[in-house]
mmCIF file of C-alpha atoms in Angstrom:
data_model
loop_
_atom_site.group_PDB
_atom_site.id
_atom_site.type_symbol
_atom_site.label_atom_id
_atom_site.label_comp_id
_atom_site.label_asym_id
_atom_site.label_seq_id
_atom_site.Cartn_x
_atom_site.Cartn_y
_atom_site.Cartn_z
ATOM 1 C CA UNK B 1 -7.282 16.348 2.542
ATOM 2 C CA UNK B 2 -5.065 16.660 -0.543
ATOM 3 C CA UNK B 3 -4.726 14.243 -3.473
ATOM 4 C CA UNK B 4 -1.530 14.200 -5.544
ATOM 5 C CA UNK B 5 -1.003 12.184 -8.735
ATOM 6 C CA UNK B 6 2.088 9.952 -8.618
ATOM 7 C CA UNK B 7 2.062 8.575 -12.192
ATOM 8 C CA UNK B 8 1.186 10.239 -15.515
ATOM 9 C CA UNK B 9 -1.687 7.787 -16.106
ATOM 10 C CA UNK B 10 -3.066 6.961 -12.650
ATOM 11 C CA UNK B 11 -2.296 6.459 -8.927
ATOM 12 C CA UNK B 12 -3.190 9.141 -6.400
ATOM 13 C CA UNK B 13 -1.688 9.937 -2.996
ATOM 14 C CA UNK B 14 -4.112 11.055 -0.266
ATOM 15 C CA UNK B 15 -2.609 13.069 2.601
ATOM 16 C CA UNK B 16 -4.053 14.758 5.679
ATOM 17 C CA UNK B 17 -6.983 12.370 6.135
ATOM 18 C CA UNK B 18 -7.395 10.149 9.218
ATOM 19 C CA UNK B 19 -9.219 6.925 8.318
ATOM 20 C CA UNK B 20 -9.438 5.869 11.965
ATOM 21 C CA UNK B 21 -12.188 8.482 12.313
ATOM 22 C CA UNK B 22 -15.658 8.399 10.745
ATOM 23 C CA UNK B 23 -15.847 10.245 7.430
ATOM 24 C CA UNK B 24 -18.512 12.722 6.353
ATOM 25 C CA UNK B 25 -20.585 12.016 3.253
ATOM 26 C CA UNK B 26 -18.855 14.798 1.335
ATOM 27 C CA UNK B 27 -15.436 13.268 2.100
ATOM 28 C CA UNK B 28 -16.622 9.881 0.835
ATOM 29 C CA UNK B 29 -17.916 11.544 -2.334
ATOM 30 C CA UNK B 30 -14.509 13.170 -2.918
ATOM 31 C CA UNK B 31 -12.791 9.804 -2.497
ATOM 32 C CA UNK B 32 -15.262 8.143 -4.859
ATOM 33 C CA UNK B 33 -14.431 10.677 -7.555
ATOM 34 C CA UNK B 34 -10.725 10.245 -6.814
ATOM 35 C CA UNK B 35 -10.731 6.448 -7.134
ATOM 36 C CA UNK B 36 -12.735 6.730 -10.369
ATOM 37 C CA UNK B 37 -10.059 9.049 -11.750
ATOM 38 C CA UNK B 38 -6.855 7.542 -10.359
ATOM 39 C CA UNK B 39 -7.856 3.818 -10.052
ATOM 40 C CA UNK B 40 -5.374 3.442 -7.140
ATOM 41 C CA UNK B 41 -5.099 5.602 -4.020
ATOM 42 C CA UNK B 42 -2.499 5.452 -1.253
ATOM 43 C CA UNK B 43 -3.592 6.923 2.063
ATOM 44 C CA UNK B 44 -0.549 8.052 4.044
ATOM 45 C CA UNK B 45 0.053 7.958 7.811
ATOM 46 C CA UNK B 46 -2.754 5.618 8.860
ATOM 47 C CA UNK B 47 -0.942 4.144 11.884
ATOM 48 C CA UNK B 48 -4.025 4.767 14.053
ATOM 49 C CA UNK B 49 -6.274 2.626 11.840
ATOM 50 C CA UNK B 50 -6.961 -0.825 13.325
ATOM 51 C CA UNK B 51 -8.760 -3.800 11.769
ATOM 52 C CA UNK B 52 -12.213 -2.560 12.767
ATOM 53 C CA UNK B 53 -11.550 0.870 11.258
ATOM 54 C CA UNK B 54 -10.270 -0.706 8.043
ATOM 55 C CA UNK B 55 -13.389 -2.846 7.758
ATOM 56 C CA UNK B 56 -15.645 0.140 8.473
ATOM 57 C CA UNK B 57 -13.877 2.314 5.877
ATOM 58 C CA UNK B 58 -14.014 -0.437 3.248
ATOM 59 C CA UNK B 59 -17.747 -0.951 3.834
ATOM 60 C CA UNK B 60 -18.393 2.641 2.748
ATOM 61 C CA UNK B 61 -17.731 1.511 -0.835
ATOM 62 C CA UNK B 62 -19.729 -1.712 -1.065
ATOM 63 C CA UNK B 63 -20.546 -5.082 0.518
ATOM 64 C CA UNK B 64 -17.509 -6.791 1.997
ATOM 65 C CA UNK B 65 -16.434 -10.171 0.679
ATOM 66 C CA UNK B 66 -15.219 -12.876 3.052
ATOM 67 C CA UNK B 67 -11.643 -14.075 2.719
ATOM 68 C CA UNK B 68 -11.299 -17.192 0.554
ATOM 69 C CA UNK B 69 -9.430 -18.798 3.464
ATOM 70 C CA UNK B 70 -12.767 -19.441 5.173
ATOM 71 C CA UNK B 71 -13.173 -22.196 2.565
ATOM 72 C CA UNK B 72 -9.965 -23.986 3.577
ATOM 73 C CA UNK B 73 -10.370 -26.005 6.764
ATOM 74 C CA UNK B 74 -6.873 -27.541 6.696
ATOM 75 C CA UNK B 75 -5.191 -24.177 7.349
ATOM 76 C CA UNK B 76 -5.395 -22.179 10.582
ATOM 77 C CA UNK B 77 -6.464 -18.552 10.179
ATOM 78 C CA UNK B 78 -4.499 -15.964 12.199
ATOM 79 C CA UNK B 79 -7.014 -13.153 11.628
ATOM 80 C CA UNK B 80 -10.387 -14.183 12.972
ATOM 81 C CA UNK B 81 -12.579 -11.594 11.220
ATOM 82 C CA UNK B 82 -13.906 -13.277 8.060
ATOM 83 C CA UNK B 83 -13.648 -9.971 6.167
ATOM 84 C CA UNK B 84 -9.855 -9.875 6.585
ATOM 85 C CA UNK B 85 -7.378 -11.638 4.311
ATOM 86 C CA UNK B 86 -3.966 -12.234 5.846
ATOM 87 C CA UNK B 87 -1.217 -11.199 3.401
ATOM 88 C CA UNK B 88 1.622 -11.848 5.836
ATOM 89 C CA UNK B 89 4.456 -14.173 6.758
ATOM 90 C CA UNK B 90 3.844 -14.143 10.523
ATOM 91 C CA UNK B 91 1.961 -16.412 12.910
ATOM 92 C CA UNK B 92 -0.358 -15.635 15.822
ATOM 93 C CA UNK B 93 2.655 -14.742 18.018
ATOM 94 C CA UNK B 94 4.102 -12.394 15.385
ATOM 95 C CA UNK B 95 6.947 -14.767 14.485
ATOM 96 C CA UNK B 96 7.964 -15.570 10.914
ATOM 97 C CA UNK B 97 6.268 -18.601 9.410
ATOM 98 C CA UNK B 98 8.417 -21.527 8.317
ATOM 99 C CA UNK B 99 9.277 -21.639 4.625
ATOM 100 C CA UNK B 100 7.086 -24.712 4.111
ATOM 101 C CA UNK B 101 4.111 -23.399 6.098
ATOM 102 C CA UNK B 102 0.967 -23.775 3.982
ATOM 103 C CA UNK B 103 -0.067 -20.196 4.769
ATOM 104 C CA UNK B 104 3.084 -18.890 3.112
ATOM 105 C CA UNK B 105 2.773 -21.230 0.148
ATOM 106 C CA UNK B 106 -0.815 -20.113 -0.493
ATOM 107 C CA UNK B 107 0.443 -16.553 -1.017
ATOM 108 C CA UNK B 108 2.732 -17.456 -3.924
ATOM 109 C CA UNK B 109 0.144 -16.508 -6.621
ATOM 110 C CA UNK B 110 0.219 -12.913 -5.323
ATOM 111 C CA UNK B 111 3.515 -12.497 -7.203
ATOM 112 C CA UNK B 112 1.705 -13.038 -10.496
ATOM 113 C CA UNK B 113 -0.125 -10.175 -12.228
ATOM 114 C CA UNK B 114 -3.765 -10.435 -11.176
ATOM 115 C CA UNK B 115 -6.928 -8.658 -10.174
ATOM 116 C CA UNK B 116 -8.579 -9.722 -6.921
ATOM 117 C CA UNK B 117 -11.484 -12.171 -6.922
ATOM 118 C CA UNK B 118 -11.954 -12.355 -10.703
ATOM 119 C CA UNK B 119 -12.644 -16.058 -10.134
ATOM 120 C CA UNK B 120 -15.729 -15.123 -8.106
ATOM 121 C CA UNK B 121 -19.173 -13.982 -9.137
ATOM 122 C CA UNK B 122 -19.562 -11.191 -8.258
ATOM 123 C CA UNK B 123 -15.856 -10.381 -8.511
ATOM 124 C CA UNK B 124 -13.975 -7.854 -6.402
ATOM 125 C CA UNK B 125 -14.621 -4.162 -6.959
ATOM 126 C CA UNK B 126 -12.262 -2.390 -4.570
ATOM 127 C CA UNK B 127 -9.412 -3.811 -2.501
ATOM 128 C CA UNK B 128 -7.894 -2.159 0.587
ATOM 129 C CA UNK B 129 -4.446 -3.306 1.752
ATOM 130 C CA UNK B 130 -3.026 -1.972 5.022
ATOM 131 C CA UNK B 131 0.632 -2.125 6.043
ATOM 132 C CA UNK B 132 1.012 -3.109 9.704
ATOM 133 C CA UNK B 133 4.638 -4.337 9.695
ATOM 134 C CA UNK B 134 7.037 -3.771 6.785
ATOM 135 C CA UNK B 135 10.428 -5.242 5.922
ATOM 136 C CA UNK B 136 13.283 -2.727 5.753
ATOM 137 C CA UNK B 137 13.688 -3.430 2.034
ATOM 138 C CA UNK B 138 11.747 -5.084 -0.782
ATOM 139 C CA UNK B 139 8.119 -6.155 -0.804
ATOM 140 C CA UNK B 140 6.916 -3.389 -3.123
ATOM 141 C CA UNK B 141 3.636 -3.745 -5.030
ATOM 142 C CA UNK B 142 3.358 -3.015 -8.750
ATOM 143 C CA UNK B 143 0.133 -1.758 -10.334
ATOM 144 C CA UNK B 144 -0.900 -1.619 -14.001
ATOM 145 C CA UNK B 145 -3.525 0.733 -15.448
ATOM 146 C CA UNK B 146 -5.770 -1.411 -17.647
ATOM 147 C CA UNK B 147 -7.627 1.631 -19.021
ATOM 148 C CA UNK B 148 -4.466 3.148 -20.464
ATOM 149 C CA UNK B 149 -3.450 -0.285 -21.761
ATOM 150 C CA UNK B 150 -6.783 -0.603 -23.575
ATOM 151 C CA UNK B 151 -6.509 2.913 -24.992
ATOM 152 C CA UNK B 152 -3.121 2.006 -26.507
ATOM 153 C CA UNK B 153 -4.483 -0.956 -28.496
ATOM 154 C CA UNK B 154 -5.003 -0.573 -32.225
ATOM 155 C CA UNK B 155 -8.564 -0.548 -33.512
ATOM 156 C CA UNK B 156 -8.386 -3.992 -35.092
ATOM 157 C CA UNK B 157 -7.423 -5.534 -31.731
ATOM 158 C CA UNK B 158 -10.200 -3.635 -29.972
ATOM 159 C CA UNK B 159 -12.705 -4.948 -32.514
ATOM 160 C CA UNK B 160 -11.382 -8.496 -32.117
ATOM 161 C CA UNK B 161 -11.737 -8.578 -28.329
ATOM 162 C CA UNK B 162 -14.855 -6.436 -27.896
ATOM 163 C CA UNK B 163 -17.302 -9.257 -27.160
ATOM 164 C CA UNK B 164 -15.007 -11.981 -25.795
ATOM 165 C CA UNK B 165 -15.802 -13.737 -22.507
ATOM 166 C CA UNK B 166 -13.060 -15.199 -20.298
ATOM 167 C CA UNK B 167 -13.294 -17.973 -17.724
ATOM 168 C CA UNK B 168 -11.321 -17.154 -14.554
ATOM 169 C CA UNK B 169 -10.170 -19.850 -12.135
ATOM 170 C CA UNK B 170 -8.277 -19.768 -8.835
ATOM 171 C CA UNK B 171 -7.005 -23.231 -9.692
ATOM 172 C CA UNK B 172 -5.099 -21.840 -12.698
ATOM 173 C CA UNK B 173 -3.174 -19.203 -10.741
ATOM 174 C CA UNK B 174 -2.399 -21.703 -7.968
ATOM 175 C CA UNK B 175 -0.981 -24.154 -10.515
ATOM 176 C CA UNK B 176 0.913 -21.406 -12.344
ATOM 177 C CA UNK B 177 2.585 -20.252 -9.119
ATOM 178 C CA UNK B 178 3.316 -23.740 -7.789
ATOM 179 C CA UNK B 179 1.066 -23.147 -4.772
ATOM 180 C CA UNK B 180 -1.041 -25.795 -2.983
ATOM 181 C CA UNK B 181 -3.950 -26.974 -5.115
ATOM 182 C CA UNK B 182 -7.561 -26.213 -4.267
ATOM 183 C CA UNK B 183 -8.971 -28.174 -1.358
ATOM 184 C CA UNK B 184 -12.229 -30.027 -1.905
ATOM 185 C CA UNK B 185 -14.140 -27.299 -0.091
ATOM 186 C CA UNK B 186 -12.415 -24.542 -2.083
ATOM 187 C CA UNK B 187 -13.180 -26.293 -5.365
ATOM 188 C CA UNK B 188 -16.827 -26.635 -4.362
ATOM 189 C CA UNK B 189 -17.216 -23.021 -3.204
ATOM 190 C CA UNK B 190 -14.932 -21.341 -5.774
ATOM 191 C CA UNK B 191 -15.725 -23.039 -9.099
ATOM 192 C CA UNK B 192 -14.616 -20.083 -11.234
ATOM 193 C CA UNK B 193 -16.495 -17.358 -13.085
ATOM 194 C CA UNK B 194 -16.899 -15.834 -16.535
ATOM 195 C CA UNK B 195 -16.393 -12.128 -17.254
ATOM 196 C CA UNK B 196 -16.041 -9.907 -20.345
ATOM 197 C CA UNK B 197 -12.480 -9.343 -21.514
ATOM 198 C CA UNK B 198 -13.322 -5.655 -22.004
ATOM 199 C CA UNK B 199 -15.292 -3.933 -19.262
ATOM 200 C CA UNK B 200 -16.849 -0.472 -19.361
ATOM 201 C CA UNK B 201 -15.937 1.360 -16.165
ATOM 202 C CA UNK B 202 -18.627 3.582 -14.578
ATOM 203 C CA UNK B 203 -16.391 6.557 -15.368
ATOM 204 C CA UNK B 204 -17.046 5.835 -19.054
ATOM 205 C CA UNK B 205 -13.644 4.388 -19.981
ATOM 206 C CA UNK B 206 -13.102 0.857 -21.293
ATOM 207 C CA UNK B 207 -10.521 -1.357 -19.618
ATOM 208 C CA UNK B 208 -8.975 -4.765 -20.163
ATOM 209 C CA UNK B 209 -10.031 -7.303 -17.539
ATOM 210 C CA UNK B 210 -7.150 -9.732 -17.160
ATOM 211 C CA UNK B 211 -5.525 -11.751 -14.382
ATOM 212 C CA UNK B 212 -3.339 -14.756 -13.778
ATOM 213 C CA UNK B 213 -6.700 -16.378 -12.998
ATOM 214 C CA UNK B 214 -7.763 -15.897 -16.650
ATOM 215 C CA UNK B 215 -7.834 -19.511 -17.827
ATOM 216 C CA UNK B 216 -9.381 -19.417 -21.283
ATOM 217 C CA UNK B 217 -11.510 -17.457 -23.708
ATOM 218 C CA UNK B 218 -14.906 -19.125 -23.831
ATOM 219 C CA UNK B 219 -15.522 -21.083 -27.074
ATOM 220 C CA UNK B 220 -11.989 -20.515 -28.397
ATOM 221 C CA UNK B 221 -9.366 -23.195 -29.131
ATOM 222 C CA UNK B 222 -6.971 -23.562 -26.195
ATOM 223 C CA UNK B 223 -3.811 -22.525 -28.037
ATOM 224 C CA UNK B 224 -5.320 -19.448 -29.664
ATOM 225 C CA UNK B 225 -6.988 -18.453 -26.404
ATOM 226 C CA UNK B 226 -3.784 -18.698 -24.384
ATOM 227 C CA UNK B 227 -1.757 -16.821 -27.001
ATOM 228 C CA UNK B 228 -4.128 -13.845 -27.001
ATOM 229 C CA UNK B 229 -4.457 -13.657 -23.214
ATOM 230 C CA UNK B 230 -0.690 -13.838 -22.758
ATOM 231 C CA UNK B 231 -0.071 -11.187 -25.426
ATOM 232 C CA UNK B 232 -2.593 -8.800 -23.890
ATOM 233 C CA UNK B 233 -1.135 -9.344 -20.413
ATOM 234 C CA UNK B 234 2.393 -8.611 -21.662
ATOM 235 C CA UNK B 235 1.115 -5.428 -23.324
ATOM 236 C CA UNK B 236 -0.889 -4.276 -20.290
ATOM 237 C CA UNK B 237 1.994 -4.776 -17.858
ATOM 238 C CA UNK B 238 4.662 -3.046 -19.953
ATOM 239 C CA UNK B 239 6.485 -0.049 -18.503
ATOM 240 C CA UNK B 240 4.238 2.839 -19.689
ATOM 241 C CA UNK B 241 1.247 1.473 -17.765
ATOM 242 C CA UNK B 242 2.969 0.389 -14.511
ATOM 243 C CA UNK B 243 3.618 2.169 -11.211
ATOM 244 C CA UNK B 244 5.732 0.574 -8.474
ATOM 245 C CA UNK B 245 4.493 1.403 -4.984
ATOM 246 C CA UNK B 246 7.205 1.486 -2.320
ATOM 247 C CA UNK B 247 5.420 0.970 0.984
ATOM 248 C CA UNK B 248 5.794 3.357 3.898
ATOM 249 C CA UNK B 249 4.810 2.784 7.490
ATOM 250 C CA UNK B 250 1.103 3.553 7.894
ATOM 251 C CA UNK B 251 0.151 3.195 4.215
ATOM 252 C CA UNK B 252 -3.267 1.927 3.196
ATOM 253 C CA UNK B 253 -3.683 1.373 -0.543
ATOM 254 C CA UNK B 254 -7.109 1.175 -2.209
ATOM 255 C CA UNK B 255 -7.477 0.043 -5.812
ATOM 256 C CA UNK B 256 -10.208 -0.596 -8.354
ATOM 257 C CA UNK B 257 -10.014 -4.210 -9.543
ATOM 258 C CA UNK B 258 -12.195 -3.423 -12.553
ATOM 259 C CA UNK B 259 -9.456 -1.408 -14.250
ATOM 260 C CA UNK B 260 -6.114 -2.403 -12.701
ATOM 261 C CA UNK B 261 -3.866 -5.391 -12.172
ATOM 262 C CA UNK B 262 -1.227 -5.709 -9.461
ATOM 263 C CA UNK B 263 1.454 -8.047 -8.175
ATOM 264 C CA UNK B 264 3.646 -8.402 -5.105
ATOM 265 C CA UNK B 265 7.416 -8.230 -5.475
ATOM 266 C CA UNK B 266 9.880 -10.344 -3.447
ATOM 267 C CA UNK B 267 11.570 -9.508 -0.170
ATOM 268 C CA UNK B 268 13.811 -11.475 2.211
ATOM 269 C CA UNK B 269 10.992 -13.314 3.945
ATOM 270 C CA UNK B 270 13.574 -15.641 5.489
ATOM 271 C CA UNK B 271 14.884 -12.623 7.443
ATOM 272 C CA UNK B 272 12.106 -10.063 7.763
ATOM 273 C CA UNK B 273 8.531 -9.956 8.965
ATOM 274 C CA UNK B 274 5.740 -8.465 6.868
ATOM 275 C CA UNK B 275 2.167 -8.055 8.151
ATOM 276 C CA UNK B 276 -0.401 -6.855 5.596
ATOM 277 C CA UNK B 277 -4.197 -7.030 5.945
ATOM 278 C CA UNK B 278 -6.619 -6.925 3.043
ATOM 279 C CA UNK B 279 -10.315 -6.224 2.703
ATOM 280 C CA UNK B 280 -12.267 -6.424 -0.543
ATOM 281 C CA UNK B 281 -15.754 -5.271 -1.491
ATOM 282 C CA UNK B 282 -17.818 -7.059 -4.106
ATOM 283 C CA UNK B 283 -18.773 -5.657 -7.480
ATOM 284 C CA UNK B 284 -22.391 -5.398 -8.567
#
């Protein structure tokens, strides 16, 4: 196993490791240190890894969350394991979904900068996204290092935001992206959650905790709250802190939601198929 850094700030590439096989404790320890350092890891050449192997590998790093789609009874789920989220534009037969299919529309918020499950309590800790079928062009994923973004803030801004709490809501990102609104069951089971705007990572570094789900700063006026959250997001997603991942066949990408944001980029989903499968483990 070798780990190469792909960006000056973060993002590691893991080669010569087969995740379809059980890992030894010392290998898991190496990967834990690597994700703490790099915040995002891409594991190359994982064509042999199936859904069960992805779930088993993810579970090495914490308790698995169920996909939020289990809370939506008006939409058929293609992937039957509750631990799997379907980040795809294909149906059960592998054919492209229609443009107005609800399953495609529910994925629109993924093109906004976000961190997974910040609207839950506990939120997401690590996410694992596996490429099963890729389009011949487009569909890259961008990542932003929220530790480096925090480090670049001036001291007065750090002092201003040090103790702020933010309410995160799935409803906000759905509305922002023009996606279907929360169903009654989703609204009941996913009411939102509050988290610090600045989080101390176990590695000892502070990081901004932002997302398109970030609705408001608790106890702040709406206008002032929105202005600060938008300004911090623009800062954190500026070029020095961003790496664009161009997917290869067999890639599995793991990232730490506590100190990164990410977003999907467009591709010709009216022409090409894309099958991606996500697992997420919960934070403490």
